[in-house]
Amino acid sequence: MRRDFKEPVRPRSDLVIGREELLAGAREQLAGGGSVLVHGPAGTGKSTVLRALSTEYGETVRTVLRCSATESESHLPFLALADLLGQVLDEVADRLPAPQRTALESALTGRGESTLQRDGLALRLAVLSTLRALAASGPVLIVADDFQWLDPASVELLGFAARRLGGTPVQMLCAVRTHTEPQAQIHERCLSATPPDTLPVKVGPLSRAQIAQLLHHRGHTGLPRSTVRDIHRSSGGNPLFALELGRALAESPTPPSPGEPLPVPTSLRALVRGRLEALPEDARRTLLVASAGARPTVALLHTAGRENAEAEIAQATALGLVVTERDAPGVVRFVHPLVSAALYAEAGAQERRTVHAALSTAVSDPIERARHFALSSTGTDPRVAARLAEAAAVARDRGAPSVAAGLELLAARHTPVDAEPGPHEPRLRAAEDALTAGETDLARDIAHEVLASAAEPSDRVRAWMVVIDAAGHAMAEVDAVFPQALADAGDDPRLLALVHYQLAWRAVIVEGDFERARQEGALAAHLAARAGDRRGELLALAFQAQTETLMGHPDAPATIARALKEPQDPRVACDHNGAGAARFRWLIMGDQLTEARKTISALLREARRRGVVEAETHFLRGLAETELRAGHCGRALELARESLGLARDTGIGEAASATLTSLAEAAGGEVDRALTLAREAVTRAEEDGDVLYLSRALAALGHARLVAGDAAGTVRSLRRVRELEEGLGVTDPARGRWHGDLAEALVRVGEPAEAQEVIDATRTRALRLGRESVLAVLDRAQALVRAARGETALAIRQLTHAQERLGKLGHGLEEARAAYALADLRAQRPGPSSYDEATRLFRRCRAMPWLRQVETAAVTGPPQPGLAPAALDVLAATERQVSTLVMEGATNREIAARLFISVKTVEATLTRVYRKLGIRSRVDIVRLAAGHRSG
């Protein structure tokens, strides 16, 4: 019998990586009394997920029954049943009718040779009765791993019982290996053996960032991102295969050079070798040609000289090495990328060169043609290097900088040392392409390789610039580079412009000195203009414009205009530090949201077309920020999460993306998530010594704390922001827009005088710069100060005016917040009050955290400090909201409707509340509240 393609080692881990959404859905299903079937291919971590769920949920039930099996045991009848019921039979035997007890004891012990044919009904009823008897004493959880290997007799008996348990508190948690087709026979067989309401949960491949986390957790630390990328690609995101590749890499005496294939695990090579022995020599050669091709097809194999490709591929398919594509006939796809890698690794060097030579004439794509031509050659050859350089330019133009980097590295190997230009030129181009692709580790390694041997000042300064750029916002770590770069630049204005441009960034990020940064940027622009380096001049002018904008400097519009003058450089057009980005920042700070959205959307499209990863991440954040300002919270959250995923995948701008995503979560997602992300951003910025983003991260943390109801925490965070921005020289309040939050929090903690100081100082700057939305938010905060002083009528009039202004400016979320504050003030006065307008506006914005607050306030009235029991402080925000509504007597269905969540989510949340508070029911929550009030 042909087995599934797999590795001989199974993963063991106490950490479940990359399965948060999957686990959340399974938890909700289990908390609601349902069953779960975890399924997926070999090595995806099904058993890890099963262990995590069974450990967590097993604590909430009385009885946990477990079984597992191997392929070699699958023929033994009733083995799984013996694992499940063998230890509990004595507990329930007296409650079973004699015929059932006899049949079950015979099946479990093997005495009497019980069979389904002979004791069918009695045995089926015995299993059903046993489970009912156990459930009579408390909930039962059946945990079955490797369900595909359970013996058929046990599976049939479990299915009979599962279909008849009805409302009995018996749940099943199973894991089964399936193939690529989710509705494969084994999948259907397992579903038929579980309760009708069972939720199938597919465990799929991990992302590159998750594979990186897994490798790090298992001790494979310090791997370059390019290596992690190759591991992810070769493993197909399969955790087990990725760990095997990591182990093979660790055991390899010489790690592969960039662009070379990874070492393939010995166990996998042996497995593939064993299957290849069943193939004729010609079929094996055909598979080798397919493994060397980027997109192999039968037609390509024919062109490469494999005359009997169809028949030979059919033979490989029968052995489980290749799979056919029903939707793409003629395409050759290996059952897993590692099979292709193992085939290639098994071949000798000359055999590989022969295959690449055949493919170099067979393929039509210029990039593939050049790559195969190079891999079929040995030694240095200027003709090969030239073709590779041309192919790299094509890849760059297609928006594939990672491919371009690999081609340039190949070109460097084929460039003679005495050529002009020499091999350093393609290496530096490869490093710059790697930066563009977000592969900063690879770029840094190449730059250091150049610095180790280059003597030409221009080569050395370019390499230093790569080292600095690869550091990102952790520029303090490369401080020692700047004197060396200046020394290498000498008095060459073009090279000096490059160094002073980086010194401008250092002044902002490391020193927190915006004025010095502005001066360095202006000097870099002047030097680049002297040297005729238009690209360098445009970047420096754009930096100067961004700095002046944040400072509120009067020269900012003129500098932006200079940066946008013709001639432009197409490489700067979509640079995240280019003039387009500076113009976007100016527009969004000036409340021109429609034009800002058009500008940033165009920049994002161009960045994606060119494959500039850092710019794409940056522009995704910009578009998310625009949607957030406009009150499109759901869309903002989607964009912010996409930016964060890209940042985590590449290691570029993680603090910035976490900051923006925190703001988006606080507006349209989960407050707990917002707090976590903001704290992560603060930690990263502090570790990097990045003063600029530290202030932004703290502002996000302060905002998340305000939404969570932690006014004191908001004040602590935003006071630090005020100190940092004063030190930086940032005077434009539209930069961070935290001032209204600080004033509101100060009012809540009983400091209206300080709140008034914040409002007055910010208003002066906002008036000078014409920041209309900032002024409207300050009016909202001013109204809260007036209300705290007892001037309620004046406060209501000012809030009404602020809401109207914010609506006209298009700041939907801030408009809704003004309506909410207005409803709260009116609710504190005698007479009718309504939160309908605030509810409507928050719902329009999809501002879920705020909507939950206003829905609760509509029922309970404005928040009253001290009403909730102190014990609830240990709960998360959603758990506190649910608990508060329970105290008021709301049913689960009513709570779900008010908080816009499902009834199952309410039930799951209450389960967590009970566990955290050490209680058992809703009644205990009400008692807690009653005890607090009476005390």
PDB file of N, CA, C and O in Angstrom, residues 873-912:
ATOM      1  N   ASP A 873     -11.360  43.402  37.378  1.00  0.00           N
ATOM      2  CA  ASP A 873     -10.144  44.034  36.845  1.00  0.00           C
ATOM      3  C   ASP A 873      -9.246  43.031  36.139  1.00  0.00           C
ATOM      4  O   ASP A 873      -8.435  43.405  35.294  1.00  0.00           O
ATOM      5  N   VAL A 874      -9.354  41.746  36.496  1.00  0.00           N
ATOM      6  CA  VAL A 874      -8.486  40.733  35.875  1.00  0.00           C
ATOM      7  C   VAL A 874      -8.990  40.334  34.497  1.00  0.00           C
ATOM      8  O   VAL A 874      -8.300  39.613  33.775  1.00  0.00           O
ATOM      9  N   LEU A 875     -10.176  40.801  34.112  1.00  0.00           N
ATOM     10  CA  LEU A 875     -10.773  40.380  32.853  1.00  0.00           C
ATOM     11  C   LEU A 875     -10.354  41.286  31.705  1.00  0.00           C
ATOM     12  O   LEU A 875     -10.040  42.462  31.898  1.00  0.00           O
ATOM     13  N   ALA A 876     -10.387  40.721  30.496  1.00  0.00           N
ATOM     14  CA  ALA A 876     -10.165  41.510  29.289  1.00  0.00           C
ATOM     15  C   ALA A 876     -11.392  42.369  29.025  1.00  0.00           C
ATOM     16  O   ALA A 876     -12.453  42.185  29.638  1.00  0.00           O
ATOM     17  N   ALA A 877     -11.261  43.319  28.092  1.00  0.00           N
ATOM     18  CA  ALA A 877     -12.322  44.303  27.876  1.00  0.00           C
ATOM     19  C   ALA A 877     -13.650  43.640  27.498  1.00  0.00           C
ATOM     20  O   ALA A 877     -14.698  43.955  28.077  1.00  0.00           O
ATOM     21  N   THR A 878     -13.630  42.706  26.538  1.00  0.00           N
ATOM     22  CA  THR A 878     -14.878  42.047  26.127  1.00  0.00           C
ATOM     23  C   THR A 878     -15.458  41.222  27.264  1.00  0.00           C
ATOM     24  O   THR A 878     -16.677  41.185  27.459  1.00  0.00           O
ATOM     25  N   GLU A 879     -14.595  40.582  28.047  1.00  0.00           N
ATOM     26  CA  GLU A 879     -15.072  39.794  29.192  1.00  0.00           C
ATOM     27  C   GLU A 879     -15.746  40.686  30.223  1.00  0.00           C
ATOM     28  O   GLU A 879     -16.771  40.315  30.821  1.00  0.00           O
ATOM     29  N   ARG A 880     -15.195  41.892  30.426  1.00  0.00           N
ATOM     30  CA  ARG A 880     -15.832  42.822  31.384  1.00  0.00           C
ATOM     31  C   ARG A 880     -17.195  43.278  30.875  1.00  0.00           C
ATOM     32  O   ARG A 880     -18.153  43.378  31.642  1.00  0.00           O
ATOM     33  N   GLN A 881     -17.271  43.556  29.566  1.00  0.00           N
ATOM     34  CA  GLN A 881     -18.551  44.003  29.007  1.00  0.00           C
ATOM     35  C   GLN A 881     -19.625  42.930  29.158  1.00  0.00           C
ATOM     36  O   GLN A 881     -20.762  43.214  29.537  1.00  0.00           O
ATOM     37  N   VAL A 882     -19.263  41.686  28.829  1.00  0.00           N
ATOM     38  CA  VAL A 882     -20.220  40.590  28.955  1.00  0.00           C
ATOM     39  C   VAL A 882     -20.646  40.421  30.411  1.00  0.00           C
ATOM     40  O   VAL A 882     -21.834  40.277  30.721  1.00  0.00           O
ATOM     41  N   SER A 883     -19.668  40.479  31.338  1.00  0.00           N
ATOM     42  CA  SER A 883     -19.971  40.304  32.759  1.00  0.00           C
ATOM     43  C   SER A 883     -20.885  41.416  33.268  1.00  0.00           C
ATOM     44  O   SER A 883     -21.812  41.179  34.058  1.00  0.00           O
ATOM     45  N   THR A 884     -20.642  42.646  32.825  1.00  0.00           N
ATOM     46  CA  THR A 884     -21.475  43.769  33.253  1.00  0.00           C
ATOM     47  C   THR A 884     -22.916  43.573  32.821  1.00  0.00           C
ATOM     48  O   THR A 884     -23.860  43.823  33.592  1.00  0.00           O
ATOM     49  N   LEU A 885     -23.113  43.088  31.588  1.00  0.00           N
ATOM     50  CA  LEU A 885     -24.483  42.857  31.110  1.00  0.00           C
ATOM     51  C   LEU A 885     -25.138  41.691  31.842  1.00  0.00           C
ATOM     52  O   LEU A 885     -26.355  41.698  32.066  1.00  0.00           O
ATOM     53  N   VAL A 886     -24.364  40.689  32.223  1.00  0.00           N
ATOM     54  CA  VAL A 886     -24.904  39.587  33.021  1.00  0.00           C
ATOM     55  C   VAL A 886     -25.422  40.127  34.353  1.00  0.00           C
ATOM     56  O   VAL A 886     -26.493  39.740  34.842  1.00  0.00           O
ATOM     57  N   MET A 887     -24.650  41.022  34.961  1.00  0.00           N
ATOM     58  CA  MET A 887     -25.068  41.611  36.239  1.00  0.00           C
ATOM     59  C   MET A 887     -26.410  42.329  36.127  1.00  0.00           C
ATOM     60  O   MET A 887     -27.178  42.401  37.081  1.00  0.00           O
ATOM     61  N   GLU A 888     -26.664  42.852  34.910  1.00  0.00           N
ATOM     62  CA  GLU A 888     -27.914  43.585  34.712  1.00  0.00           C
ATOM     63  C   GLU A 888     -29.071  42.665  34.341  1.00  0.00           C
ATOM     64  O   GLU A 888     -30.179  43.132  34.072  1.00  0.00           O
ATOM     65  N   GLY A 889     -28.788  41.352  34.267  1.00  0.00           N
ATOM     66  CA  GLY A 889     -29.849  40.397  33.988  1.00  0.00           C
ATOM     67  C   GLY A 889     -30.058  40.078  32.525  1.00  0.00           C
ATOM     68  O   GLY A 889     -31.044  39.423  32.168  1.00  0.00           O
ATOM     69  N   ALA A 890     -29.159  40.511  31.638  1.00  0.00           N
ATOM     70  CA  ALA A 890     -29.315  40.245  30.208  1.00  0.00           C
ATOM     71  C   ALA A 890     -29.060  38.768  29.910  1.00  0.00           C
ATOM     72  O   ALA A 890     -28.174  38.142  30.487  1.00  0.00           O
ATOM     73  N   THR A 891     -29.847  38.217  28.983  1.00  0.00           N
ATOM     74  CA  THR A 891     -29.635  36.836  28.535  1.00  0.00           C
ATOM     75  C   THR A 891     -28.448  36.804  27.558  1.00  0.00           C
ATOM     76  O   THR A 891     -28.008  37.845  27.058  1.00  0.00           O
ATOM     77  N   ASN A 892     -27.981  35.590  27.292  1.00  0.00           N
ATOM     78  CA  ASN A 892     -26.874  35.463  26.331  1.00  0.00           C
ATOM     79  C   ASN A 892     -27.254  36.009  24.967  1.00  0.00           C
ATOM     80  O   ASN A 892     -26.439  36.631  24.282  1.00  0.00           O
ATOM     81  N   ARG A 893     -28.477  35.767  24.543  1.00  0.00           N
ATOM     82  CA  ARG A 893     -28.916  36.262  23.246  1.00  0.00           C
ATOM     83  C   ARG A 893     -28.964  37.790  23.240  1.00  0.00           C
ATOM     84  O   ARG A 893     -28.569  38.437  22.250  1.00  0.00           O
ATOM     85  N   GLU A 894     -29.451  38.381  24.338  1.00  0.00           N
ATOM     86  CA  GLU A 894     -29.487  39.847  24.424  1.00  0.00           C
ATOM     87  C   GLU A 894     -28.079  40.442  24.433  1.00  0.00           C
ATOM     88  O   GLU A 894     -27.814  41.465  23.795  1.00  0.00           O
ATOM     89  N   ILE A 895     -27.162  39.774  25.148  1.00  0.00           N
ATOM     90  CA  ILE A 895     -25.769  40.243  25.182  1.00  0.00           C
ATOM     91  C   ILE A 895     -25.170  40.181  23.791  1.00  0.00           C
ATOM     92  O   ILE A 895     -24.489  41.119  23.343  1.00  0.00           O
ATOM     93  N   ALA A 896     -25.415  39.074  23.082  1.00  0.00           N
ATOM     94  CA  ALA A 896     -24.872  38.926  21.729  1.00  0.00           C
ATOM     95  C   ALA A 896     -25.378  40.034  20.818  1.00  0.00           C
ATOM     96  O   ALA A 896     -24.613  40.604  20.022  1.00  0.00           O
ATOM     97  N   ALA A 897     -26.672  40.364  20.933  1.00  0.00           N
ATOM     98  CA  ALA A 897     -27.243  41.413  20.085  1.00  0.00           C
ATOM     99  C   ALA A 897     -26.643  42.782  20.413  1.00  0.00           C
ATOM    100  O   ALA A 897     -26.327  43.567  19.517  1.00  0.00           O
ATOM    101  N   ARG A 898     -26.454  43.062  21.693  1.00  0.00           N
ATOM    102  CA  ARG A 898     -25.944  44.384  22.085  1.00  0.00           C
ATOM    103  C   ARG A 898     -24.471  44.570  21.718  1.00  0.00           C
ATOM    104  O   ARG A 898     -24.053  45.678  21.369  1.00  0.00           O
ATOM    105  N   LEU A 899     -23.710  43.496  21.815  1.00  0.00           N
ATOM    106  CA  LEU A 899     -22.269  43.613  21.560  1.00  0.00           C
ATOM    107  C   LEU A 899     -21.889  43.199  20.140  1.00  0.00           C
ATOM    108  O   LEU A 899     -20.704  43.193  19.797  1.00  0.00           O
ATOM    109  N   PHE A 900     -22.888  42.824  19.316  1.00  0.00           N
ATOM    110  CA  PHE A 900     -22.641  42.439  17.927  1.00  0.00           C
ATOM    111  C   PHE A 900     -21.664  41.261  17.829  1.00  0.00           C
ATOM    112  O   PHE A 900     -20.707  41.284  17.057  1.00  0.00           O
ATOM    113  N   ILE A 901     -21.906  40.251  18.662  1.00  0.00           N
ATOM    114  CA  ILE A 901     -21.133  39.021  18.601  1.00  0.00           C
ATOM    115  C   ILE A 901     -22.113  37.853  18.598  1.00  0.00           C
ATOM    116  O   ILE A 901     -23.314  38.043  18.818  1.00  0.00           O
ATOM    117  N   SER A 902     -21.621  36.645  18.365  1.00  0.00           N
ATOM    118  CA  SER A 902     -22.510  35.492  18.318  1.00  0.00           C
ATOM    119  C   SER A 902     -22.808  34.992  19.735  1.00  0.00           C
ATOM    120  O   SER A 902     -22.065  35.274  20.683  1.00  0.00           O
ATOM    121  N   VAL A 903     -23.900  34.232  19.851  1.00  0.00           N
ATOM    122  CA  VAL A 903     -24.255  33.643  21.147  1.00  0.00           C
ATOM    123  C   VAL A 903     -23.141  32.694  21.596  1.00  0.00           C
ATOM    124  O   VAL A 903     -22.798  32.642  22.790  1.00  0.00           O
ATOM    125  N   LYS A 904     -22.571  31.941  20.648  1.00  0.00           N
ATOM    126  CA  LYS A 904     -21.484  31.024  21.019  1.00  0.00           C
ATOM    127  C   LYS A 904     -20.280  31.780  21.559  1.00  0.00           C
ATOM    128  O   LYS A 904     -19.592  31.313  22.471  1.00  0.00           O
ATOM    129  N   THR A 905     -20.004  32.967  21.000  1.00  0.00           N
ATOM    130  CA  THR A 905     -18.898  33.769  21.522  1.00  0.00           C
ATOM    131  C   THR A 905     -19.199  34.237  22.946  1.00  0.00           C
ATOM    132  O   THR A 905     -18.308  34.269  23.801  1.00  0.00           O
ATOM    133  N   VAL A 906     -20.459  34.596  23.213  1.00  0.00           N
ATOM    134  CA  VAL A 906     -20.847  34.970  24.584  1.00  0.00           C
ATOM    135  C   VAL A 906     -20.596  33.800  25.523  1.00  0.00           C
ATOM    136  O   VAL A 906     -20.027  33.964  26.608  1.00  0.00           O
ATOM    137  N   GLU A 907     -21.013  32.617  25.105  1.00  0.00           N
ATOM    138  CA  GLU A 907     -20.845  31.444  25.960  1.00  0.00           C
ATOM    139  C   GLU A 907     -19.365  31.146  26.204  1.00  0.00           C
ATOM    140  O   GLU A 907     -18.958  30.833  27.330  1.00  0.00           O
ATOM    141  N   ALA A 908     -18.568  31.237  25.151  1.00  0.00           N
ATOM    142  CA  ALA A 908     -17.130  30.995  25.301  1.00  0.00           C
ATOM    143  C   ALA A 908     -16.492  32.044  26.209  1.00  0.00           C
ATOM    144  O   ALA A 908     -15.616  31.736  27.032  1.00  0.00           O
ATOM    145  N   THR A 909     -16.931  33.282  26.069  1.00  0.00           N
ATOM    146  CA  THR A 909     -16.401  34.363  26.914  1.00  0.00           C
ATOM    147  C   THR A 909     -16.746  34.116  28.377  1.00  0.00           C
ATOM    148  O   THR A 909     -15.908  34.291  29.275  1.00  0.00           O
ATOM    149  N   LEU A 910     -17.972  33.700  28.638  1.00  0.00           N
ATOM    150  CA  LEU A 910     -18.376  33.419  30.021  1.00  0.00           C
ATOM    151  C   LEU A 910     -17.574  32.261  30.607  1.00  0.00           C
ATOM    152  O   LEU A 910     -17.227  32.275  31.794  1.00  0.00           O
ATOM    153  N   THR A 911     -17.276  31.263  29.779  1.00  0.00           N
ATOM    154  CA  THR A 911     -16.442  30.150  30.260  1.00  0.00           C
ATOM    155  C   THR A 911     -15.093  30.668  30.748  1.00  0.00           C
ATOM    156  O   THR A 911     -14.589  30.249  31.805  1.00  0.00           O
ATOM    157  N   ARG A 912     -14.495  31.586  29.984  1.00  0.00           N
ATOM    158  CA  ARG A 912     -13.219  32.162  30.408  1.00  0.00           C
ATOM    159  C   ARG A 912     -13.380  32.998  31.669  1.00  0.00           C
ATOM    160  O   ARG A 912     -12.524  32.995  32.557  1.00  0.00           O
TER     161      ARG A 912
END
